[in-house]
Coordinates of C-alpha atoms in Angstrom, one line a residue:
M1 CA 95.5 81.7 119.2
I2 CA 94.3 85.3 118.7
R3 CA 93.1 86.8 121.9
Q4 CA 90.4 89.3 120.6
H5 CA 86.9 89.7 121.7
A6 CA 84.2 89.8 119.0
G7 CA 82.2 92.9 118.5
P8 CA 81.9 96.1 116.5
T9 CA 85.5 97.1 117.3
A10 CA 87.0 93.8 116.3
L11 CA 88.8 93.2 113.0
A12 CA 86.8 90.9 110.7
E13 CA 87.4 87.2 111.1
A14 CA 88.8 86.9 107.6
D15 CA 91.3 89.6 108.3
L16 CA 92.2 88.0 111.6
A17 CA 92.9 84.7 109.9
A18 CA 95.1 86.4 107.3
L19 CA 97.2 88.0 110.0
G20 CA 97.6 84.7 111.8
S21 CA 98.6 82.8 108.7
A22 CA 101.2 85.4 107.8
A23 CA 102.7 85.3 111.3
E24 CA 102.8 81.5 111.2
L25 CA 104.4 81.5 107.7
V26 CA 107.3 83.7 108.9
R27 CA 107.7 81.7 112.1
T28 CA 108.1 78.3 110.3
S29 CA 109.5 79.1 106.8
G30 CA 113.2 79.0 107.5
T31 CA 115.7 79.6 104.7
V32 CA 115.2 81.2 101.4
S33 CA 115.7 77.9 99.6
R34 CA 113.0 76.3 101.7
M35 CA 110.6 79.1 101.1
L36 CA 111.2 78.9 97.3
R37 CA 110.5 75.2 97.3
T38 CA 106.7 76.1 97.5
L39 CA 106.8 79.4 95.6
A40 CA 109.0 78.2 92.7
P41 CA 108.7 74.3 92.5
A42 CA 110.2 74.3 89.0
L43 CA 113.6 75.3 90.3
G44 CA 116.1 72.7 91.2
G45 CA 117.9 72.7 94.5
A46 CA 121.1 74.2 93.1
E47 CA 119.1 77.1 91.5
R48 CA 117.3 77.7 94.8
E49 CA 120.6 77.8 96.6
S50 CA 122.0 80.3 93.9
L51 CA 119.0 82.6 94.5
G52 CA 119.5 82.3 98.2
A53 CA 123.0 83.7 97.9
W54 CA 121.5 87.0 96.7
L55 CA 118.3 87.2 98.7
V56 CA 117.3 87.4 102.4
P57 CA 113.8 86.9 103.7
A58 CA 112.1 90.3 104.2
H59 CA 108.5 89.6 105.3
A60 CA 105.1 87.9 104.6
A61 CA 102.4 90.4 103.6
V62 CA 98.6 90.5 103.8
L63 CA 96.0 93.1 103.1
V64 CA 93.3 93.8 105.8
F65 CA 90.4 96.2 106.1
P66 CA 89.9 97.8 109.5
T67 CA 86.7 99.6 110.0
A68 CA 87.7 101.6 113.1
P69 CA 90.9 103.1 114.6
G70 CA 93.0 100.7 116.7
Q71 CA 91.5 97.5 115.3
L72 CA 94.7 96.4 113.6
E73 CA 96.9 97.1 116.6
Q74 CA 94.5 95.2 118.8
A75 CA 94.6 92.2 116.5
L76 CA 98.4 92.2 116.3
A77 CA 98.6 92.4 120.1
G78 CA 96.3 89.4 120.2
L79 CA 98.9 87.5 118.2
G80 CA 101.6 88.6 120.7
L81 CA 103.1 91.0 118.2
A82 CA 104.1 94.6 118.6
V83 CA 104.1 97.2 115.8
S84 CA 107.6 98.1 114.9
G85 CA 107.5 101.7 113.9
P86 CA 104.9 104.2 112.5
P87 CA 102.8 103.4 109.5
T88 CA 104.1 104.4 106.1
P89 CA 102.1 105.0 102.9
S90 CA 102.0 102.1 100.4
T91 CA 102.3 103.7 96.9
V92 CA 102.6 100.4 95.0
V93 CA 99.6 98.6 96.5
R94 CA 97.5 101.7 96.4
D95 CA 98.2 102.0 92.7
R96 CA 97.6 98.3 92.1
L97 CA 94.2 98.5 93.8
R98 CA 93.3 101.7 91.9
A99 CA 94.2 100.1 88.6
R100 CA 92.3 96.9 89.5
Y101 CA 89.1 98.6 90.7
G102 CA 89.2 102.1 89.3
I103 CA 88.7 103.8 92.6
R104 CA 89.9 107.4 93.0
P105 CA 93.2 107.7 94.9
D106 CA 91.7 109.7 97.8
A107 CA 89.5 106.7 98.7
L108 CA 92.5 104.4 99.0
E109 CA 94.7 105.5 101.9
V110 CA 96.7 102.3 102.1
S111 CA 99.4 102.2 104.8
I112 CA 102.0 99.7 105.7
V113 CA 102.2 98.4 109.3
R114 CA 105.0 96.1 110.3
A115 CA 105.4 93.7 113.2
G116 CA 108.3 91.5 114.2
V117 CA 107.9 87.7 114.4
R118 CA 110.5 85.3 116.1
T119 CA 111.2 82.4 113.8
E120 CA 111.8 78.8 114.9
D121 CA 115.5 79.4 114.4
G122 CA 115.5 82.3 116.8
E123 CA 115.8 84.9 114.1
L124 CA 113.6 88.0 113.9
G125 CA 111.3 88.0 111.0
E126 CA 108.5 90.3 110.0
I127 CA 105.0 90.5 108.7
E128 CA 104.0 93.5 106.6
V129 CA 100.3 94.4 106.8
F130 CA 98.7 96.6 104.1
S131 CA 96.0 98.4 105.9
L132 CA 93.1 99.9 103.9
P133 CA 90.6 101.5 106.3
V134 CA 87.1 101.0 105.0
P135 CA 84.1 102.7 106.6
A136 CA 81.8 100.3 108.4
D137 CA 79.0 101.0 105.9
A138 CA 81.2 100.4 102.8
G139 CA 82.7 97.0 103.6
P140 CA 81.0 93.8 104.6
G141 CA 81.6 92.5 108.1
P142 CA 82.8 89.1 109.1
D143 CA 79.9 87.4 107.3
P144 CA 79.0 89.6 104.3
G145 CA 76.3 87.4 103.0
P146 CA 74.6 88.2 99.7
D147 CA 75.8 91.3 97.9
P148 CA 73.4 94.0 99.0
G149 CA 74.5 96.5 96.4
P150 CA 75.9 100.0 97.0
P151 CA 75.9 101.2 100.6
G152 CA 74.3 104.5 101.7
G153 CA 77.2 105.9 103.8
L154 CA 79.4 106.8 100.8
A155 CA 78.8 108.2 97.4
A156 CA 77.1 105.4 95.5
G157 CA 80.0 104.8 93.1
T158 CA 82.8 104.8 95.6
G159 CA 80.8 102.7 98.2
A160 CA 79.8 100.0 95.7
C161 CA 83.4 99.8 94.4
L162 CA 84.9 99.6 97.9
H163 CA 82.4 96.9 98.8
H164 CA 83.3 95.0 95.7
L165 CA 87.1 95.5 96.5
V166 CA 86.8 94.1 100.0
R167 CA 84.9 91.0 99.0
R168 CA 87.2 90.2 96.1
E169 CA 90.5 90.8 98.0
R170 CA 89.4 88.7 100.9
A171 CA 88.5 85.9 98.6
E172 CA 91.4 86.1 96.1
R173 CA 94.2 87.4 98.4
N174 CA 95.8 89.3 95.4
E175 CA 98.2 91.2 97.7
A176 CA 99.3 88.4 99.9
H177 CA 102.9 87.6 99.2
V178 CA 106.3 86.6 100.5
A179 CA 109.1 89.2 100.0
F180 CA 112.8 88.9 99.7
R181 CA 115.3 91.7 99.8
V182 CA 118.2 91.7 97.2
T183 CA 121.5 92.0 99.1
A184 CA 123.4 93.6 96.2
A185 CA 122.3 97.0 94.8
D186 CA 123.4 96.0 91.3
E187 CA 121.1 96.3 88.3
V188 CA 122.7 93.3 86.6
V189 CA 122.0 91.1 89.7
F190 CA 118.5 92.4 89.8
A191 CA 117.9 91.6 86.1
G192 CA 119.5 88.2 86.5
L193 CA 117.2 87.3 89.5
R194 CA 114.2 88.5 87.5
F195 CA 115.2 86.3 84.5
L196 CA 115.7 83.3 86.7
L197 CA 112.3 83.6 88.3
V198 CA 110.5 84.1 85.0
E199 CA 112.4 81.9 82.6
R200 CA 113.4 79.0 84.9
A201 CA 110.8 79.1 87.7
G202 CA 108.0 79.9 85.3
M203 CA 106.7 82.8 87.5
R204 CA 104.6 85.5 85.9
P205 CA 105.4 89.2 86.3
D206 CA 102.5 90.6 88.4
G207 CA 103.1 94.3 88.7
G208 CA 105.6 96.5 90.5
G209 CA 106.6 100.0 91.1
Y210 CA 108.7 102.5 93.0
N211 CA 107.8 103.5 96.6
P212 CA 109.3 107.0 97.1
H213 CA 108.5 106.9 100.8
E214 CA 111.0 104.1 101.3
D215 CA 113.2 104.7 98.2
V216 CA 112.7 101.1 97.1
T217 CA 111.8 99.4 93.8
V218 CA 109.5 96.4 94.0
L219 CA 108.8 93.6 91.5
Y220 CA 106.0 91.2 92.0
F221 CA 105.8 87.7 90.5
R222 CA 102.9 85.2 90.6
S223 CA 103.9 81.6 91.3
A224 CA 103.1 78.6 89.1
A225 CA 102.3 76.7 92.3
P226 CA 99.0 74.8 92.3
A227 CA 95.7 76.7 92.8
G228 CA 94.9 77.3 96.4
T229 CA 98.5 77.9 97.5
P230 CA 98.0 80.6 100.3
Y231 CA 101.0 82.6 99.3
A232 CA 101.3 82.4 95.5
R233 CA 103.1 85.7 95.0
L234 CA 106.7 86.7 95.5
E235 CA 108.2 90.2 95.9
L236 CA 111.7 91.4 95.2
L237 CA 112.9 94.6 96.9
M238 CA 115.9 96.6 95.9
P239 CA 116.9 100.0 97.2
G240 CA 116.7 103.0 94.8
R241 CA 114.7 103.7 91.7
R242 CA 115.4 101.0 89.1
T243 CA 113.7 102.4 86.0
S244 CA 115.1 99.9 83.5
A245 CA 114.2 96.9 85.6
L246 CA 110.7 98.1 86.0
A247 CA 110.3 98.7 82.3
A248 CA 111.6 95.2 81.5
H249 CA 109.3 93.7 84.1
R250 CA 106.2 95.5 82.7
L251 CA 107.1 94.6 79.1
V252 CA 106.4 90.9 79.8
E253 CA 103.8 91.3 82.5
R254 CA 101.2 89.3 80.6
D255 CA 102.1 85.7 79.8
E256 CA 100.0 85.9 76.6
P257 CA 101.8 88.1 74.1
G258 CA 99.0 87.6 71.6
R259 CA 96.4 88.9 74.0
T260 CA 98.6 91.9 74.9
L261 CA 98.9 92.7 71.2
L262 CA 95.2 92.4 70.7
E263 CA 94.6 94.8 73.6
L264 CA 97.1 97.3 72.1
M265 CA 95.6 97.0 68.6
T266 CA 92.0 97.6 69.9
G267 CA 92.9 100.7 71.9
A268 CA 90.8 102.8 69.6
W269 CA 87.8 100.9 70.9
R270 CA 88.5 102.2 74.3
T271 CA 88.7 105.7 73.1
Q272 CA 85.3 105.5 71.4
A273 CA 83.7 103.6 74.2
V274 CA 84.7 106.3 76.7
A275 CA 83.7 109.1 74.2
V276 CA 80.2 107.5 73.5
A277 CA 79.6 107.1 77.2
A278 CA 80.5 110.8 77.8
E279 CA 78.3 111.8 74.8
L280 CA 75.3 109.9 76.2
G281 CA 75.9 111.2 79.7
V282 CA 76.0 107.7 81.2
F283 CA 78.0 108.8 84.2
D284 CA 75.8 111.9 84.9
A285 CA 72.8 109.6 84.7
L286 CA 74.3 107.4 87.4
S287 CA 74.8 110.2 89.8
A288 CA 72.8 110.5 93.0
D289 CA 70.9 113.5 91.7
A290 CA 69.8 111.5 88.7
G291 CA 68.7 108.5 90.7
G292 CA 72.0 106.6 91.3
P293 CA 72.9 103.1 90.1
A294 CA 70.2 101.6 88.0
P295 CA 69.5 98.4 86.0
V296 CA 70.5 98.6 82.4
A297 CA 66.9 99.0 81.1
D298 CA 66.2 102.0 83.4
L299 CA 69.6 103.6 82.5
A300 CA 68.9 103.1 78.8
A301 CA 65.6 105.1 79.3
R302 CA 67.5 107.9 81.1
V303 CA 70.1 108.3 78.4
G304 CA 68.1 107.5 75.3
A305 CA 69.9 104.3 74.2
D306 CA 69.1 100.7 73.1
P307 CA 69.1 98.5 76.2
D308 CA 71.1 95.7 74.6
G309 CA 73.6 98.1 73.0
L310 CA 74.0 100.0 76.2
D311 CA 74.5 96.7 78.2
R312 CA 77.4 95.8 75.9
L313 CA 79.0 99.2 76.3
L314 CA 78.6 99.1 80.1
R315 CA 80.2 95.6 80.4
Y316 CA 83.2 96.9 78.4
L317 CA 83.5 100.0 80.5
A318 CA 83.5 97.9 83.6
T319 CA 86.6 96.0 82.3
L320 CA 88.3 99.4 81.9
G321 CA 87.7 100.2 85.5
L322 CA 85.1 102.9 84.9
L323 CA 82.1 101.1 86.3
A324 CA 81.6 98.7 89.2
G325 CA 79.3 95.8 88.5
P326 CA 77.3 94.2 87.3
Y327 CA 75.7 93.5 90.6
G328 CA 72.2 93.5 92.2
P329 CA 69.3 91.0 91.9
G330 CA 69.5 90.7 88.2
A331 CA 73.2 91.3 88.0
D332 CA 72.6 94.2 85.6
T333 CA 73.2 97.2 87.8
Y334 CA 76.3 99.4 87.5
A335 CA 77.8 102.2 89.6
P336 CA 80.5 104.6 88.5
T337 CA 84.0 104.1 90.0
G338 CA 86.2 107.0 91.0
L339 CA 87.6 107.0 87.4
G340 CA 84.1 107.0 86.0
E341 CA 83.1 109.9 88.2
L342 CA 85.7 112.1 86.4
L343 CA 83.5 111.7 83.2
R344 CA 80.6 113.5 84.8
A345 CA 80.0 117.0 83.5
D346 CA 79.5 118.6 87.0
V347 CA 82.5 117.4 88.9
P348 CA 85.7 119.5 89.5
H349 CA 88.3 118.9 86.9
S350 CA 85.8 116.9 84.7
M351 CA 87.5 115.0 81.9
R352 CA 84.2 114.7 79.9
P353 CA 85.3 117.5 77.5
L354 CA 88.6 115.7 76.9
A355 CA 86.8 112.4 76.2
L356 CA 84.6 114.2 73.6
M357 CA 87.7 115.8 72.0
Y358 CA 89.8 112.6 71.8
G359 CA 86.8 110.7 70.5
G360 CA 85.9 113.5 68.1
P361 CA 88.1 115.7 65.9
F362 CA 91.4 114.4 67.4
Y363 CA 90.2 110.8 66.8
E364 CA 89.6 111.6 63.1
S365 CA 93.0 113.3 62.7
F366 CA 94.8 110.5 64.4
G367 CA 93.5 108.3 61.7
Q368 CA 95.9 110.3 59.5
L369 CA 98.9 109.5 61.7
L370 CA 100.7 107.7 58.7
Y371 CA 100.7 111.0 56.9
A372 CA 102.2 112.8 59.9
V373 CA 104.9 110.2 60.4
R374 CA 105.8 110.0 56.7
T375 CA 105.9 113.7 56.1
G376 CA 106.4 115.3 59.5
G377 CA 103.3 117.4 58.7
D378 CA 100.3 118.3 60.7
A379 CA 97.7 115.5 60.2
F380 CA 94.9 117.7 61.6
A381 CA 95.5 120.3 59.0
H382 CA 95.8 117.7 56.3
H383 CA 92.5 116.1 57.3
F384 CA 90.4 119.2 58.1
G385 CA 92.1 121.7 55.8
A386 CA 93.2 124.1 58.6
H387 CA 95.4 124.1 61.8
H388 CA 93.3 123.2 64.8
F389 CA 93.3 126.6 66.4
P390 CA 91.7 128.4 63.4
Y391 CA 89.5 125.4 62.6
F392 CA 88.0 125.4 66.1
A393 CA 87.6 129.2 65.9
E394 CA 85.4 128.6 62.9
H395 CA 83.4 125.8 64.6
P396 CA 82.2 127.3 67.9
P397 CA 81.0 124.0 69.5
W398 CA 84.4 122.4 69.1
D399 CA 86.1 125.6 70.2
R400 CA 84.0 125.6 73.5
A401 CA 84.8 121.9 73.9
F402 CA 88.5 122.5 73.4
D403 CA 88.5 125.3 76.0
E404 CA 86.6 123.2 78.4
S405 CA 89.0 120.3 77.8
M406 CA 91.9 122.4 79.0
Q407 CA 90.1 122.6 82.4
A408 CA 90.8 118.9 82.9
S409 CA 94.5 119.6 83.0
S410 CA 94.1 122.3 85.7
L411 CA 95.1 119.7 88.3
M412 CA 98.6 120.4 87.1
F413 CA 98.4 124.0 88.3
G414 CA 98.0 123.2 92.0
P415 CA 101.5 124.1 93.3
I416 CA 101.9 127.2 91.0
P417 CA 100.2 129.8 93.1
A418 CA 102.5 129.2 96.1
V419 CA 105.5 129.8 93.8
V420 CA 104.1 133.0 92.4
D421 CA 102.8 134.5 95.7
R422 CA 106.1 135.9 97.2
P423 CA 107.6 139.2 98.2
G424 CA 108.4 141.4 95.2
V425 CA 105.7 140.0 92.9
D426 CA 102.8 142.2 92.3
V427 CA 101.8 141.5 88.7
V428 CA 101.5 138.1 87.0
V429 CA 101.3 138.0 83.2
D430 CA 99.7 134.8 81.8
V431 CA 100.8 134.6 78.1
A432 CA 98.1 132.7 76.1
G433 CA 96.2 132.2 79.3
G434 CA 93.4 130.2 77.7
N435 CA 90.1 130.1 79.6
G436 CA 91.7 131.8 82.6
E437 CA 91.8 128.7 84.9
L438 CA 95.5 129.2 86.0
M439 CA 95.0 133.0 86.5
K440 CA 91.8 132.2 88.5
Q441 CA 93.8 129.9 90.8
I442 CA 96.6 132.4 91.3
L443 CA 94.4 135.4 92.0
S444 CA 92.1 133.3 94.3
A445 CA 95.1 132.1 96.3
A446 CA 96.8 135.5 96.5
P447 CA 94.4 138.4 97.0
R448 CA 97.1 141.0 96.9
L449 CA 98.3 140.0 93.3
R450 CA 97.1 141.6 90.1
G451 CA 97.0 139.7 86.8
V452 CA 97.3 140.4 83.0
L453 CA 95.9 137.7 80.7
L454 CA 96.8 137.8 77.0
E455 CA 94.6 135.8 74.5
R456 CA 92.6 135.8 71.3
E457 CA 89.5 137.9 71.4
H458 CA 86.8 135.1 71.8
V459 CA 89.0 133.3 74.3
V460 CA 89.4 136.4 76.4
A461 CA 85.6 136.6 76.7
A462 CA 85.5 133.1 78.2
A463 CA 88.4 133.9 80.6
R464 CA 86.7 137.1 81.7
G465 CA 83.5 135.1 82.5
R466 CA 85.5 132.5 84.5
L467 CA 87.3 135.0 86.6
R468 CA 84.1 137.0 87.1
E469 CA 82.5 133.9 88.5
A470 CA 85.4 133.4 90.9
G471 CA 85.2 137.0 92.1
V472 CA 88.7 138.0 90.9
A473 CA 88.1 139.6 87.5
D474 CA 88.5 143.1 89.0
R475 CA 92.2 142.3 89.7
C476 CA 92.9 141.1 86.1
T477 CA 93.5 143.1 82.9
F478 CA 92.4 141.3 79.8
R479 CA 94.5 141.9 76.7
V480 CA 93.5 140.8 73.2
G481 CA 96.6 140.1 71.1
D482 CA 99.0 137.7 69.4
F483 CA 101.8 136.6 71.7
T484 CA 104.0 135.8 68.7
E485 CA 104.0 139.5 67.9
A486 CA 104.0 141.3 71.3
V487 CA 103.7 140.5 75.0
P488 CA 102.5 143.0 77.7
A489 CA 105.4 144.7 79.5
G490 CA 105.9 145.5 83.2
G491 CA 105.1 142.2 84.9
D492 CA 107.0 140.6 87.7
V493 CA 106.3 137.0 86.7
Y494 CA 105.4 135.7 83.2
V495 CA 103.8 132.4 82.7
L496 CA 103.8 130.2 79.6
S497 CA 101.5 127.3 80.5
R498 CA 101.3 124.4 77.9
V499 CA 102.2 126.9 75.2
L500 CA 105.7 126.0 73.9
H501 CA 104.8 122.4 73.1
D502 CA 102.4 123.7 70.5
W503 CA 105.2 125.1 68.4
D504 CA 108.4 124.0 66.6
D505 CA 111.7 125.3 67.8
R506 CA 111.6 128.4 65.6
G507 CA 108.2 129.3 66.9
C508 CA 109.3 128.7 70.5
A509 CA 112.3 131.0 69.9
D510 CA 110.1 133.8 68.7
I511 CA 107.7 133.5 71.7
L512 CA 110.6 133.4 74.2
R513 CA 112.2 136.5 72.6
R514 CA 108.9 138.4 72.8
C515 CA 108.7 137.5 76.5
A516 CA 112.3 138.6 77.0
E517 CA 111.7 141.9 75.3
A518 CA 108.7 142.6 77.5
M519 CA 110.2 141.5 80.8
P520 CA 112.0 143.8 83.3
E521 CA 115.4 142.6 84.2
E522 CA 114.3 141.3 87.6
A523 CA 111.2 139.5 86.3
E524 CA 110.9 135.7 86.1
L525 CA 109.5 133.3 83.5
L526 CA 107.6 130.2 84.5
V527 CA 107.1 127.5 81.9
V528 CA 104.6 124.7 82.5
E529 CA 105.2 121.6 80.3
R530 CA 105.5 117.9 80.3
L531 CA 109.1 116.8 80.0
L532 CA 110.2 113.8 77.8
P533 CA 112.3 111.5 80.0
P534 CA 115.9 111.4 78.7
D535 CA 116.3 107.7 79.4
G536 CA 113.2 106.3 77.5
G537 CA 111.2 106.0 80.8
N538 CA 107.5 106.1 81.0
S539 CA 105.7 109.4 81.0
L540 CA 102.5 111.0 79.6
A541 CA 104.9 113.2 77.7
V542 CA 105.8 110.3 75.4
A543 CA 102.2 109.8 74.2
W544 CA 101.6 113.5 74.0
N545 CA 104.7 113.9 71.9
L546 CA 103.0 111.8 69.2
H547 CA 99.8 113.7 69.7
M548 CA 101.6 117.0 69.1
L549 CA 103.1 115.8 65.9
C550 CA 99.7 114.6 64.6
N551 CA 97.4 117.3 65.8
V552 CA 99.3 120.5 66.4
G553 CA 102.7 120.4 64.6
G554 CA 104.5 120.9 67.9
R555 CA 106.4 118.6 70.2
E556 CA 107.2 117.7 73.8
R557 CA 110.8 118.2 74.8
T558 CA 113.5 117.0 77.3
L559 CA 114.7 119.3 80.0
E560 CA 118.0 119.9 78.2
H561 CA 116.1 120.8 75.0
Y562 CA 114.1 123.5 76.9
R563 CA 117.4 124.7 78.6
R564 CA 118.9 125.3 75.1
L565 CA 115.8 127.2 73.8
L566 CA 115.7 129.4 76.9
A567 CA 119.5 130.1 76.7
D568 CA 119.2 131.1 73.1
A569 CA 116.5 133.6 74.0
G570 CA 118.5 135.1 76.8
F571 CA 117.3 133.1 79.9
D572 CA 119.0 131.0 82.5
L573 CA 117.0 128.0 83.6
V574 CA 117.5 128.1 87.4
E575 CA 115.1 125.4 88.8
T576 CA 112.5 122.8 88.0
A577 CA 109.8 121.3 90.1
P578 CA 107.4 118.4 89.5
L579 CA 103.7 119.1 89.0
P580 CA 100.7 116.7 88.9
L581 CA 99.8 114.8 85.7
D582 CA 103.5 114.3 84.9
G583 CA 104.0 118.1 84.5
S584 CA 107.0 120.2 85.3
L585 CA 107.5 123.8 86.3
L586 CA 110.6 125.4 84.8
R587 CA 111.8 128.7 86.4
A588 CA 113.9 130.9 84.3
R589 CA 115.4 134.4 84.7
R590 CA 116.9 136.9 82.3
K591 CA 120.7 136.3 82.0
R592 CA 122.4 138.6 84.5
A593 CA 125.3 138.5 86.9
A594 CA 123.4 137.5 90.0
A595 CA 119.9 137.1 91.2
P596 CA 118.4 136.8 94.7
A597 CA 116.9 133.4 95.6
F598 CA 113.4 132.9 96.9
P599 CA 111.7 130.0 98.6
V600 CA 109.9 127.4 96.5
P601 CA 107.9 124.3 97.6
S602 CA 109.9 121.5 99.3
R603 CA 109.6 119.2 96.3
T604 CA 111.6 121.5 94.1
E605 CA 114.7 120.0 92.7
P606 CA 117.8 121.9 91.5
V607 CA 118.4 121.7 87.8

């Protein structure tokens, strides 16, 4: 019996029941073989015993939604359970919820709280509680009743999506599972267990990931048990980062290969749907300033679209996680999710310009991918008659859109100012500095620094305006020029941000030599790029590598490839650090006998 008084500080009844059932499951489940009898009924007794030789019970898990501090601890105390240790972040469940509902990450602060449970055999078991705090005005209480639409306490899009998330998760229990820990840290054993669960037990891969906070890889499986089974999911946990096991797991995550292939083949529909929504300004029209979530007919009037055509588009966008809905009296009202909000024109790091580029000229040129793959040539130039830089220069609307699209990648720059702002650095040279976003961030974060930005003439004008708006233009010198011919001399730190991937190896060698010629001996070169994983792992760099072939004539590279290019130009690669959006910061110095070290962010990894 849960000893908890009802009231505004009490956990919702649905969450209390979930905690109670998890504790009872751990208390009464017994051995691995016995637990698998329900989760994997297709397995024979000998197979269950074989699995039991490699597994030990870890926990039963549930997801709950406290609306105030202390609610979860109070509920666990009511069960006679004590929290065993401080909460830890749940990367895997957060990412699963983000993918399922499209909510921006900063609205999903999922943590793991653990509590010990004594089993009937006298052993100490554990329940694992995924806790997602939800403001009282965003999630329904114990009896939510009819869906009232988006709440007023949060931004309309986030509030509506959180409300939708709480209702669905309490009803569907997607994150409730029973977990087993693999006793042997062996990839072969891990692969064999996964094979047995999928091929013999008929379980369906249901997500997974790596939790860096606990250094553990998790694989989820959904049981073939009858509908209504309270715990129909199984989790395997293995210490360390198991890239190959995760890749194999995700490859067969859907049990309908034909459906998976259809989704892959119609990926172009997604690109155009997102681009059309951006062009119409759908997400801007759903903002609070424009009136907020609205029925399709009203929204169609706002954006100038056919109501039926727009309704079809919105339904598709909702399946992509960009909209929440339909909901409301006529079930025809939509609200933007966190992902959708990024397609508004007025939000920081807006991705609307990128949507227009990928649905516009880059979409056309990607239609010529066969040419690029067969010939190794630039499909953009083949289709449009010119390389994309001169082509955009001759078409100002697309040139502006391209420069604006680069702003969307500025999230990658976040850690860089802290690396640059150090003793001995007075002047930062941004080679091919684009619209000036990185220089703006550096000079804004370090008022004592001065900058030099090198770019083409019309791009320099845009960069000057950006830095002037930020109030830092007086500390920056703007140089018009071609970095393949000359680079300004006398800087302390030189930056090549997303430049080298535009060029083949010969072009990279020329650029790096020009930098080396201009740099004083004690200066440092920072290279910002995405790195191709050497082991075939998943990274945005893999897709962008194909994009560079098709649209630019350049390529993404591995760390070792960049190391060779830098060495040939007279540089030593001394360190690399991860950046957001799968980026990396490579730090290089002119070759010399010795160089003083300087502090870098704690996430930096030695090369």
